[in-house]
Amino acid sequence: MAFLEALRAEIGAAQVLTGAEAAGFGREWTGHYHWTPLAVARPGSTAEVAAVMRLASAAGVAVVPVGGNTGLNGGTHAEGALMLSLARLNRVRGLNAATRTVVAEAGVVLERLHEVAAEAGLVFPLTFGAKGSAMVGGFLSTNAGGSNVVRHGSARALCLGLEVVLADGRVMDLMTELHKDNTGYDLRDLMIGAEGTLGVITAAVLKLVPAPAGYGTALIGVESLEVALDLLNRVQAGSGGAVEAFEFMPARYMDRLARLKPELACPFPPQPVNILIEIASTRADESPSALLEEILGGALEAGLIGDAVIAGSEAQRRKLWLMRESAAEITFTTPNLVDTDVAFPLDRLETFLHRMTARLAVLDPGAEELVIAHLGDGNIHYTAYPTRDDAGLRDTIRAAVAEEAVALGGSFSAEHGVGLSKRPTMAAHKNPVALEVMRAIKAALDPRGILNPGKTLP
Amino acid sequence: MAFLEALRAEIGAAQVLTGAEAAGFGREWTGHYHWTPLAVARPGSTAEVAAVMRLASAAGVAVVPVGGNTGLNGGTHAEGALMLSLARLNRVRGLNAATRTVVAEAGVVLERLHEVAAEAGLVFPLTFGAKGSAMVGGFLSTNAGGSNVVRHGSARALCLGLEVVLADGRVMDLMTELHKDNTGYDLRDLMIGAEGTLGVITAAVLKLVPAPAGYGTALIGVESLEVALDLLNRVQAGSGGAVEAFEFMPARYMDRLARLKPELACPFPPQPVNILIEIASTRADESPSALLEEILGGALEAGLIGDAVIAGSEAQRRKLWLMRESAAEITFTTPNLVDTDVAFPLDRLETFLHRMTARLAVLDPGAEELVIAHLGDGNIHYTAYPTRDDAGLRDTIRAAVAEEAVALGGSFSAEHGVGLSKRPTMAAHKNPVALEVMRAIKAALDPRGILNPGKTLP
């Protein structure tokens, strides 16, 4: 094929994988999607990414950008398409401690960013379970969230500048490190979360924050979400907004954890609502752990808390976090499940869970459900385990979750994006004018429709 | 004219101003721009805005949306165009204290938002000098900044949802109140800061934050920007990131203030760098004022501070703020000036000011300069007062400021936008591929080019 020959000539034959070499790229780790890519291109620089896109654009070849491939919605599905791996663009181009910014290429792994920041006494606050594999380009293209969004925002809020290769190979340089920059349309945020359908992110300027002088971390058990949200407000008020994470693990999650990872079993009899809470502060004059203990002590006296454990050491803190970070492992025990990612205004979470439990019982009596939530953001990962392997039933459950979410003013995709799996939901629930505008922008920036075709847009 | 007749039929003759009635809309308050609009339409609802746009689109009439008309860059210049006033869309549709959101129409004045939030024990943190006139639609369309950006971000960071009328009258409903919502392209942020060239913002869901239990506010005098930035880091670290404002007023600003508003004269002999600093906290267990005093006390002992005053009452706090909020009044004493709005990484501010002073002395010996800055954001308002009324000289100075800003990795528009006055700067300094992408998006969303034509895009 002339296209692949030209590609080899441009970036080197060793960086164009086909056949068995490419086959390993043809699946999502959940097992939900499998495909056979045309080939996998592994350019080593922005200029080479641009060259790949020029060739693909001229040949009309579909291109699916891929980073750590840790997505959950089929966003890198690439049947017959060229997969464009950003893994070799893995340089940290620089870190400026004075301006608290780091310039990282698309293939830098999230955990490496954490390490690089820590060496400078700083923190890159985005974090989630897949941090050991997820890459900059991927977490920006999906506007990933995770466990620290309640304080630091999603990926979008942590990105100051971008470098993007467009469908035809033009390089758009938006690499500012400024916090204020009103020079024209917000193209940065348009590219973030576009799931590789408008351009290929090759590098970014990311915000860092000062390393806290200390953390206060606790696991607390309460009887209801209402009490938990009251507690969130108390801790926010009492700590001056220092809550970094507020993660909800229901009793069923704790049971599953105890079964599958006994060493991470809940240290007290699981309550209906168990919350991992963490506060952090740069203040050297007081201990966040002591402050958290004091605030929780007040809540205990008020009868709000059933049980609680405060981490007394970094090792104990890590252990509490491992309970939460085991979520994917604990959830994805079978491909025959329905994983969802919905968000709500905080005052409507409980209603959703009640409605969904009732509805699942009708759709598939005997089906189990598992919930884990970034509660501080109103973001629930609701998973259903149907009693039988039935794609139609899975679609019905998925549609029901989206319907209940939208009916309560929620979103059918909080932080995982749309990809392939939520295209029908987009068609059903996204504002039709917004869809028209999205299509107009897609046509304007990628007129041949070669960038991650069939994703995001229904 | 058939168009105006149709317009009167649609929104009522009383709401279509022409001739002398419309003439009052034909100027910017700075006196920099004057124009004669075709007419001024004052629709009273989103549906009426849509009707106006349908008519204008069919007739090919240019439409310039206008709110409080407090802009500084000619963004509402409307020679021969229909001005679309959003002032009658002035309802606060609702406030939800539990989710800390307010839904406000485009014509709601910023100060009214402050009042409405305060009644619910909450704060809408965006604030700047023109708050008594600026409206929601305007501060979103320009992504306005102001004095609390260092903690709460610009307008974009405070907006969760939008309602937008497109060029052809379609209504795009993006009115979510969610903090996490990854359902397709970020059309909200594309519309924010687009200066009315892509759509007309008619309503928004805005974030509120809890009212602080107290403020700590001080005016401090130090010898250099370097010391001031060291102080900013100290107060941020010592307060756990509680700095709400960090505003720079140089000695020359203080002199001007003492001359023009003697009641607001600096309470100590002005130092080279005078900073208004404010911290705030929701914590009831400590006084931000005492905490600030303690941190500043340490800095005083370390010899960093020349002089300082801490506000001991709300009245004293208001007086310190009035010193800062008088900036526009003090700056715009003559239309024959060059006002600019540039931003830098914090470590390059001082270099810019040195270079610019030297450069102005060459361009126009004897010209004065005045600086005021949102220092915590690296955002400087640099104003030059040329010795003669010479439009060419003004353009040369403006171009020099932009050139020096860009050379230091800065932006030529931090928070005021592009409008008319910075179009040549956009042409000279904006990444050319970004300009092409902006043009492609403009053509896709407003193919007839009727929305605020001639603005933002060079």
mmCIF file of N, CA and C in Angstrom, chain A residues 90-194:
data_model
loop_
_atom_site.group_PDB
_atom_site.id
_atom_site.type_symbol
_atom_site.label_atom_id
_atom_site.label_comp_id
_atom_site.label_asym_id
_atom_site.label_seq_id
_atom_site.Cartn_x
_atom_site.Cartn_y
_atom_site.Cartn_z
ATOM 1 N N ASN A 90 7.505 11.634 24.529
ATOM 2 C CA ASN A 90 7.451 11.444 25.981
ATOM 3 C C ASN A 90 8.439 12.315 26.737
ATOM 4 N N ARG A 91 8.783 13.444 26.151
ATOM 5 C CA ARG A 91 9.711 14.336 26.859
ATOM 6 C C ARG A 91 8.970 15.345 27.731
ATOM 7 N N VAL A 92 9.539 15.566 28.904
ATOM 8 C CA VAL A 92 9.135 16.729 29.691
ATOM 9 C C VAL A 92 10.047 17.847 29.197
ATOM 10 N N ARG A 93 9.475 18.788 28.464
ATOM 11 C CA ARG A 93 10.326 19.787 27.808
ATOM 12 C C ARG A 93 10.916 20.775 28.805
ATOM 13 N N GLY A 94 10.263 20.925 29.939
ATOM 14 C CA GLY A 94 10.811 21.847 30.934
ATOM 15 C C GLY A 94 9.846 22.058 32.071
ATOM 16 N N LEU A 95 10.397 22.429 33.221
ATOM 17 C CA LEU A 95 9.564 22.763 34.377
ATOM 18 C C LEU A 95 10.065 24.092 34.915
ATOM 19 N N ASN A 96 9.147 25.017 35.129
ATOM 20 C CA ASN A 96 9.510 26.320 35.668
ATOM 21 C C ASN A 96 8.901 26.450 37.071
ATOM 22 N N ALA A 97 9.760 26.314 38.080
ATOM 23 C CA ALA A 97 9.258 26.341 39.461
ATOM 24 C C ALA A 97 8.720 27.723 39.820
ATOM 25 N N ALA A 98 9.329 28.783 39.257
ATOM 26 C CA ALA A 98 8.890 30.148 39.588
ATOM 27 C C ALA A 98 7.472 30.406 39.088
ATOM 28 N N THR A 99 7.166 29.931 37.895
ATOM 29 C CA THR A 99 5.817 30.163 37.349
ATOM 30 C C THR A 99 4.910 28.960 37.591
ATOM 31 N N ARG A 100 5.451 27.919 38.224
ATOM 32 C CA ARG A 100 4.678 26.704 38.534
ATOM 33 C C ARG A 100 4.005 26.134 37.300
ATOM 34 N N THR A 101 4.820 25.869 36.287
ATOM 35 C CA THR A 101 4.305 25.255 35.066
ATOM 36 C C THR A 101 5.258 24.160 34.623
ATOM 37 N N VAL A 102 4.702 23.186 33.929
ATOM 38 C CA VAL A 102 5.535 22.152 33.320
ATOM 39 C C VAL A 102 5.060 21.990 31.878
ATOM 40 N N VAL A 103 6.019 21.836 30.979
ATOM 41 C CA VAL A 103 5.692 21.612 29.571
ATOM 42 C C VAL A 103 5.963 20.146 29.272
ATOM 43 N N ALA A 104 4.917 19.427 28.942
ATOM 44 C CA ALA A 104 5.047 17.981 28.744
ATOM 45 C C ALA A 104 4.454 17.584 27.403
ATOM 46 N N GLU A 105 5.090 16.625 26.766
ATOM 47 C CA GLU A 105 4.563 16.124 25.496
ATOM 48 C C GLU A 105 3.426 15.133 25.748
ATOM 49 N N ALA A 106 2.705 14.834 24.664
ATOM 50 C CA ALA A 106 1.479 14.041 24.781
ATOM 51 C C ALA A 106 1.701 12.653 25.352
ATOM 52 N N GLY A 107 2.912 12.103 25.152
ATOM 53 C CA GLY A 107 3.143 10.734 25.583
ATOM 54 C C GLY A 107 3.697 10.588 26.992
ATOM 55 N N VAL A 108 3.791 11.686 27.724
ATOM 56 C CA VAL A 108 4.278 11.599 29.108
ATOM 57 C C VAL A 108 3.190 10.966 29.969
ATOM 58 N N VAL A 109 3.593 9.954 30.742
ATOM 59 C CA VAL A 109 2.642 9.245 31.599
ATOM 60 C C VAL A 109 2.320 10.101 32.827
ATOM 61 N N LEU A 110 1.058 10.083 33.240
ATOM 62 C CA LEU A 110 0.603 10.926 34.351
ATOM 63 C C LEU A 110 1.464 10.745 35.606
ATOM 64 N N GLU A 111 1.776 9.505 35.934
ATOM 65 C CA GLU A 111 2.562 9.266 37.148
ATOM 66 C C GLU A 111 3.951 9.903 37.052
ATOM 67 N N ARG A 112 4.484 9.946 35.840
ATOM 68 C CA ARG A 112 5.801 10.586 35.681
ATOM 69 C C ARG A 112 5.677 12.090 35.937
ATOM 70 N N LEU A 113 4.580 12.678 35.506
ATOM 71 C CA LEU A 113 4.335 14.092 35.809
ATOM 72 C C LEU A 113 4.308 14.317 37.316
ATOM 73 N N HIS A 114 3.651 13.396 38.032
ATOM 74 C CA HIS A 114 3.617 13.509 39.495
ATOM 75 C C HIS A 114 5.034 13.524 40.057
ATOM 76 N N GLU A 115 5.882 12.626 39.522
ATOM 77 C CA GLU A 115 7.255 12.508 40.031
ATOM 78 C C GLU A 115 8.073 13.758 39.712
ATOM 79 N N VAL A 116 7.949 14.209 38.481
ATOM 80 C CA VAL A 116 8.707 15.391 38.046
ATOM 81 C C VAL A 116 8.315 16.613 38.882
ATOM 82 N N ALA A 117 7.036 16.751 39.154
ATOM 83 C CA ALA A 117 6.567 17.875 39.961
ATOM 84 C C ALA A 117 7.090 17.747 41.391
ATOM 85 N N ALA A 118 7.033 16.544 41.937
ATOM 86 C CA ALA A 118 7.466 16.321 43.330
ATOM 87 C C ALA A 118 8.939 16.682 43.506
ATOM 88 N N GLU A 119 9.749 16.362 42.485
ATOM 89 C CA GLU A 119 11.174 16.703 42.567
ATOM 90 C C GLU A 119 11.392 18.209 42.716
ATOM 91 N N ALA A 120 10.446 18.997 42.231
ATOM 92 C CA ALA A 120 10.553 20.451 42.336
ATOM 93 C C ALA A 120 9.761 20.995 43.517
ATOM 94 N N GLY A 121 9.308 20.100 44.394
ATOM 95 C CA GLY A 121 8.529 20.546 45.550
ATOM 96 C C GLY A 121 7.136 21.016 45.174
ATOM 97 N N LEU A 122 6.633 20.506 44.030
ATOM 98 C CA LEU A 122 5.319 20.931 43.545
ATOM 99 C C LEU A 122 4.449 19.698 43.305
ATOM 100 N N VAL A 123 3.189 19.961 42.965
ATOM 101 C CA VAL A 123 2.243 18.871 42.738
ATOM 102 C C VAL A 123 1.497 19.115 41.434
ATOM 103 N N PHE A 124 1.359 18.065 40.619
ATOM 104 C CA PHE A 124 0.388 18.120 39.526
ATOM 105 C C PHE A 124 -0.836 17.377 40.025
ATOM 106 N N PRO A 125 -1.943 18.107 40.291
ATOM 107 C CA PRO A 125 -2.997 17.536 41.122
ATOM 108 C C PRO A 125 -3.910 16.515 40.449
ATOM 109 N N LEU A 126 -3.926 16.429 39.138
ATOM 110 C CA LEU A 126 -4.811 15.449 38.508
ATOM 111 C C LEU A 126 -4.364 14.046 38.888
ATOM 112 N N THR A 127 -5.301 13.216 39.344
ATOM 113 C CA THR A 127 -4.917 11.837 39.654
ATOM 114 C C THR A 127 -6.127 10.927 39.574
ATOM 115 N N PHE A 128 -5.870 9.708 39.090
ATOM 116 C CA PHE A 128 -6.932 8.689 39.033
ATOM 117 C C PHE A 128 -6.261 7.327 38.917
ATOM 118 N N GLY A 129 -7.055 6.271 39.012
ATOM 119 C CA GLY A 129 -6.526 4.917 39.096
ATOM 120 C C GLY A 129 -5.529 4.545 38.007
ATOM 121 N N ALA A 130 -5.772 4.994 36.768
ATOM 122 C CA ALA A 130 -4.938 4.581 35.641
ATOM 123 C C ALA A 130 -3.689 5.444 35.480
ATOM 124 N N LYS A 131 -3.301 6.143 36.544
ATOM 125 C CA LYS A 131 -2.204 7.111 36.415
ATOM 126 C C LYS A 131 -0.885 6.500 35.949
ATOM 127 N N GLY A 132 -0.692 5.214 36.141
ATOM 128 C CA GLY A 132 0.545 4.569 35.718
ATOM 129 C C GLY A 132 0.620 4.328 34.220
ATOM 130 N N SER A 133 -0.485 4.494 33.512
ATOM 131 C CA SER A 133 -0.506 4.271 32.063
ATOM 132 C C SER A 133 -1.034 5.470 31.278
ATOM 133 N N ALA A 134 -1.992 6.188 31.843
ATOM 134 C CA ALA A 134 -2.629 7.294 31.122
ATOM 135 C C ALA A 134 -1.601 8.364 30.776
ATOM 136 N N MET A 135 -1.769 8.956 29.598
ATOM 137 C CA MET A 135 -0.802 9.945 29.113
ATOM 138 C C MET A 135 -1.450 11.327 28.938
ATOM 139 N N VAL A 136 -0.595 12.327 28.888
ATOM 140 C CA VAL A 136 -1.029 13.729 28.786
ATOM 141 C C VAL A 136 -2.041 13.928 27.648
ATOM 142 N N GLY A 137 -1.714 13.447 26.469
ATOM 143 C CA GLY A 137 -2.606 13.639 25.321
ATOM 144 C C GLY A 137 -3.966 13.022 25.550
ATOM 145 N N GLY A 138 -3.968 11.865 26.195
ATOM 146 C CA GLY A 138 -5.229 11.187 26.466
ATOM 147 C C GLY A 138 -6.041 11.855 27.549
ATOM 148 N N PHE A 139 -5.379 12.243 28.644
ATOM 149 C CA PHE A 139 -6.194 12.842 29.720
ATOM 150 C C PHE A 139 -6.690 14.227 29.336
ATOM 151 N N LEU A 140 -5.993 14.896 28.414
ATOM 152 C CA LEU A 140 -6.527 16.173 27.927
ATOM 153 C C LEU A 140 -7.633 15.943 26.894
ATOM 154 N N SER A 141 -7.434 14.990 26.002
ATOM 155 C CA SER A 141 -8.436 14.755 24.950
ATOM 156 C C SER A 141 -9.757 14.275 25.519
ATOM 157 N N THR A 142 -9.720 13.669 26.714
ATOM 158 C CA THR A 142 -10.966 13.241 27.341
ATOM 159 C C THR A 142 -11.380 14.178 28.473
ATOM 160 N N ASN A 143 -10.610 15.232 28.708
ATOM 161 C CA ASN A 143 -10.852 16.107 29.863
ATOM 162 C C ASN A 143 -11.082 15.273 31.117
ATOM 163 N N ALA A 144 -10.100 14.449 31.429
ATOM 164 C CA ALA A 144 -10.234 13.500 32.538
ATOM 165 C C ALA A 144 -10.410 14.216 33.873
ATOM 166 N N GLY A 145 -10.980 13.504 34.815
ATOM 167 C CA GLY A 145 -11.267 14.084 36.132
ATOM 168 C C GLY A 145 -10.456 13.395 37.211
ATOM 169 N N GLY A 146 -11.121 12.543 37.962
ATOM 170 C CA GLY A 146 -10.427 11.803 39.019
ATOM 171 C C GLY A 146 -10.767 12.319 40.393
ATOM 172 N N SER A 147 -9.830 12.141 41.315
ATOM 173 C CA SER A 147 -10.152 12.281 42.742
ATOM 174 C C SER A 147 -9.882 13.658 43.334
ATOM 175 N N ASN A 148 -9.214 14.535 42.608
ATOM 176 C CA ASN A 148 -8.910 15.846 43.196
ATOM 177 C C ASN A 148 -9.656 16.994 42.526
ATOM 178 N N VAL A 149 -10.673 16.644 41.741
ATOM 179 C CA VAL A 149 -11.399 17.662 40.977
ATOM 180 C C VAL A 149 -12.108 18.646 41.900
ATOM 181 N N VAL A 150 -12.575 18.158 43.036
ATOM 182 C CA VAL A 150 -13.328 19.023 43.950
ATOM 183 C C VAL A 150 -12.511 20.255 44.338
ATOM 184 N N ARG A 151 -11.195 20.104 44.388
ATOM 185 C CA ARG A 151 -10.378 21.277 44.695
ATOM 186 C C ARG A 151 -9.719 21.886 43.461
ATOM 187 N N HIS A 152 -9.173 21.037 42.590
ATOM 188 C CA HIS A 152 -8.308 21.559 41.527
ATOM 189 C C HIS A 152 -8.926 21.541 40.134
ATOM 190 N N GLY A 153 -10.129 21.006 39.989
ATOM 191 C CA GLY A 153 -10.762 20.965 38.685
ATOM 192 C C GLY A 153 -10.298 19.791 37.845
ATOM 193 N N SER A 154 -10.970 19.627 36.687
ATOM 194 C CA SER A 154 -10.628 18.560 35.763
ATOM 195 C C SER A 154 -9.399 18.953 34.951
ATOM 196 N N ALA A 155 -8.999 18.074 34.034
ATOM 197 C CA ALA A 155 -7.801 18.318 33.214
ATOM 198 C C ALA A 155 -7.835 19.710 32.585
ATOM 199 N N ARG A 156 -9.012 20.106 32.094
ATOM 200 C CA ARG A 156 -9.131 21.418 31.433
ATOM 201 C C ARG A 156 -8.663 22.552 32.330
ATOM 202 N N ALA A 157 -9.015 22.474 33.590
ATOM 203 C CA ALA A 157 -8.675 23.551 34.520
ATOM 204 C C ALA A 157 -7.185 23.586 34.842
ATOM 205 N N LEU A 158 -6.480 22.531 34.468
ATOM 206 C CA LEU A 158 -5.054 22.447 34.799
ATOM 207 C C LEU A 158 -4.167 22.680 33.588
ATOM 208 N N CYS A 159 -4.780 23.039 32.473
ATOM 209 C CA CYS A 159 -4.008 23.221 31.245
ATOM 210 C C CYS A 159 -3.995 24.688 30.830
ATOM 211 N N LEU A 160 -2.809 25.230 30.647
ATOM 212 C CA LEU A 160 -2.684 26.634 30.233
ATOM 213 C C LEU A 160 -2.442 26.754 28.735
ATOM 214 N N GLY A 161 -1.654 25.848 28.185
ATOM 215 C CA GLY A 161 -1.312 25.967 26.768
ATOM 216 C C GLY A 161 -1.304 24.631 26.077
ATOM 217 N N LEU A 162 -1.468 24.662 24.765
ATOM 218 C CA LEU A 162 -1.522 23.430 23.978
ATOM 219 C C LEU A 162 -0.763 23.578 22.672
ATOM 220 N N GLU A 163 -0.246 22.447 22.207
ATOM 221 C CA GLU A 163 0.267 22.357 20.843
ATOM 222 C C GLU A 163 -0.558 21.268 20.166
ATOM 223 N N VAL A 164 -1.116 21.607 19.016
ATOM 224 C CA VAL A 164 -2.061 20.698 18.365
ATOM 225 C C VAL A 164 -1.701 20.560 16.893
ATOM 226 N N VAL A 165 -1.701 19.324 16.387
ATOM 227 C CA VAL A 165 -1.563 19.103 14.943
ATOM 228 C C VAL A 165 -2.966 18.903 14.372
ATOM 229 N N LEU A 166 -3.296 19.692 13.371
ATOM 230 C CA LEU A 166 -4.629 19.622 12.779
ATOM 231 C C LEU A 166 -4.714 18.477 11.754
ATOM 232 N N ALA A 167 -5.912 18.253 11.272
ATOM 233 C CA ALA A 167 -6.158 17.117 10.373
ATOM 234 C C ALA A 167 -5.249 17.142 9.150
ATOM 235 N N ASP A 168 -4.954 18.336 8.644
ATOM 236 C CA ASP A 168 -4.145 18.430 7.428
ATOM 237 C C ASP A 168 -2.655 18.603 7.730
ATOM 238 N N GLY A 169 -2.276 18.488 8.997
ATOM 239 C CA GLY A 169 -0.853 18.544 9.335
ATOM 240 C C GLY A 169 -0.360 19.909 9.786
ATOM 241 N N ARG A 170 -1.206 20.936 9.731
ATOM 242 C CA ARG A 170 -0.782 22.233 10.259
ATOM 243 C C ARG A 170 -0.576 22.128 11.776
ATOM 244 N N VAL A 171 0.423 22.830 12.285
ATOM 245 C CA VAL A 171 0.682 22.811 13.722
ATOM 246 C C VAL A 171 0.146 24.106 14.333
ATOM 247 N N MET A 172 -0.757 23.978 15.276
ATOM 248 C CA MET A 172 -1.320 25.157 15.945
ATOM 249 C C MET A 172 -0.640 25.306 17.303
ATOM 250 N N ASP A 173 0.078 26.418 17.443
ATOM 251 C CA ASP A 173 0.860 26.660 18.658
ATOM 252 C C ASP A 173 0.088 27.577 19.599
ATOM 253 N N LEU A 174 -0.448 26.990 20.647
ATOM 254 C CA LEU A 174 -1.161 27.761 21.683
ATOM 255 C C LEU A 174 -0.441 27.581 23.018
ATOM 256 N N MET A 175 0.906 27.505 22.951
ATOM 257 C CA MET A 175 1.688 27.118 24.130
ATOM 258 C C MET A 175 1.964 28.269 25.084
ATOM 259 N N THR A 176 0.937 28.881 25.591
ATOM 260 C CA THR A 176 1.125 29.951 26.563
ATOM 261 C C THR A 176 1.223 29.377 27.976
ATOM 262 N N GLU A 177 1.930 30.078 28.846
ATOM 263 C CA GLU A 177 1.927 29.681 30.258
ATOM 264 C C GLU A 177 1.191 30.722 31.099
ATOM 265 N N LEU A 178 0.315 31.473 30.437
ATOM 266 C CA LEU A 178 -0.372 32.573 31.121
ATOM 267 C C LEU A 178 -1.689 32.141 31.734
ATOM 268 N N HIS A 179 -2.012 32.751 32.865
ATOM 269 C CA HIS A 179 -3.293 32.485 33.500
ATOM 270 C C HIS A 179 -4.389 33.382 32.925
ATOM 271 N N LYS A 180 -3.990 34.456 32.317
ATOM 272 C CA LYS A 180 -4.961 35.369 31.705
ATOM 273 C C LYS A 180 -4.515 35.625 30.276
ATOM 274 N N ASP A 181 -5.342 35.297 29.312
ATOM 275 C CA ASP A 181 -4.958 35.487 27.923
ATOM 276 C C ASP A 181 -6.219 35.519 27.065
ATOM 277 N N ASN A 182 -6.700 36.702 26.771
ATOM 278 C CA ASN A 182 -7.930 36.862 25.994
ATOM 279 C C ASN A 182 -7.631 37.320 24.574
ATOM 280 N N THR A 183 -6.931 36.475 23.831
ATOM 281 C CA THR A 183 -6.593 36.852 22.459
ATOM 282 C C THR A 183 -7.318 35.926 21.487
ATOM 283 N N GLY A 184 -8.613 36.147 21.386
ATOM 284 C CA GLY A 184 -9.387 35.378 20.415
ATOM 285 C C GLY A 184 -10.092 34.180 21.022
ATOM 286 N N TYR A 185 -10.651 33.355 20.145
ATOM 287 C CA TYR A 185 -11.496 32.248 20.595
ATOM 288 C C TYR A 185 -10.704 31.257 21.448
ATOM 289 N N ASP A 186 -11.425 30.608 22.330
ATOM 290 C CA ASP A 186 -10.802 29.656 23.249
ATOM 291 C C ASP A 186 -10.590 28.308 22.551
ATOM 292 N N LEU A 187 -9.589 28.268 21.680
ATOM 293 C CA LEU A 187 -9.319 27.051 20.906
ATOM 294 C C LEU A 187 -8.739 25.951 21.790
ATOM 295 N N ARG A 188 -8.060 26.371 22.848
ATOM 296 C CA ARG A 188 -7.500 25.373 23.769
ATOM 297 C C ARG A 188 -8.612 24.490 24.334
ATOM 298 N N ASP A 189 -9.620 25.123 24.908
ATOM 299 C CA ASP A 189 -10.663 24.328 25.546
ATOM 300 C C ASP A 189 -11.522 23.582 24.530
ATOM 301 N N LEU A 190 -11.531 24.078 23.296
ATOM 302 C CA LEU A 190 -12.245 23.347 22.242
ATOM 303 C C LEU A 190 -11.535 22.021 21.945
ATOM 304 N N MET A 191 -10.216 22.038 21.946
ATOM 305 C CA MET A 191 -9.440 20.824 21.666
ATOM 306 C C MET A 191 -9.459 19.853 22.840
ATOM 307 N N ILE A 192 -9.451 20.426 24.068
ATOM 308 C CA ILE A 192 -9.523 19.572 25.259
ATOM 309 C C ILE A 192 -10.921 18.955 25.328
ATOM 310 N N GLY A 193 -10.959 17.658 25.496
ATOM 311 C CA GLY A 193 -12.258 16.976 25.553
ATOM 312 C C GLY A 193 -12.845 16.630 24.200
ATOM 313 N N ALA A 194 -12.155 16.947 23.111
ATOM 314 C CA ALA A 194 -12.694 16.660 21.768
ATOM 315 C C ALA A 194 -12.346 15.241 21.318
#
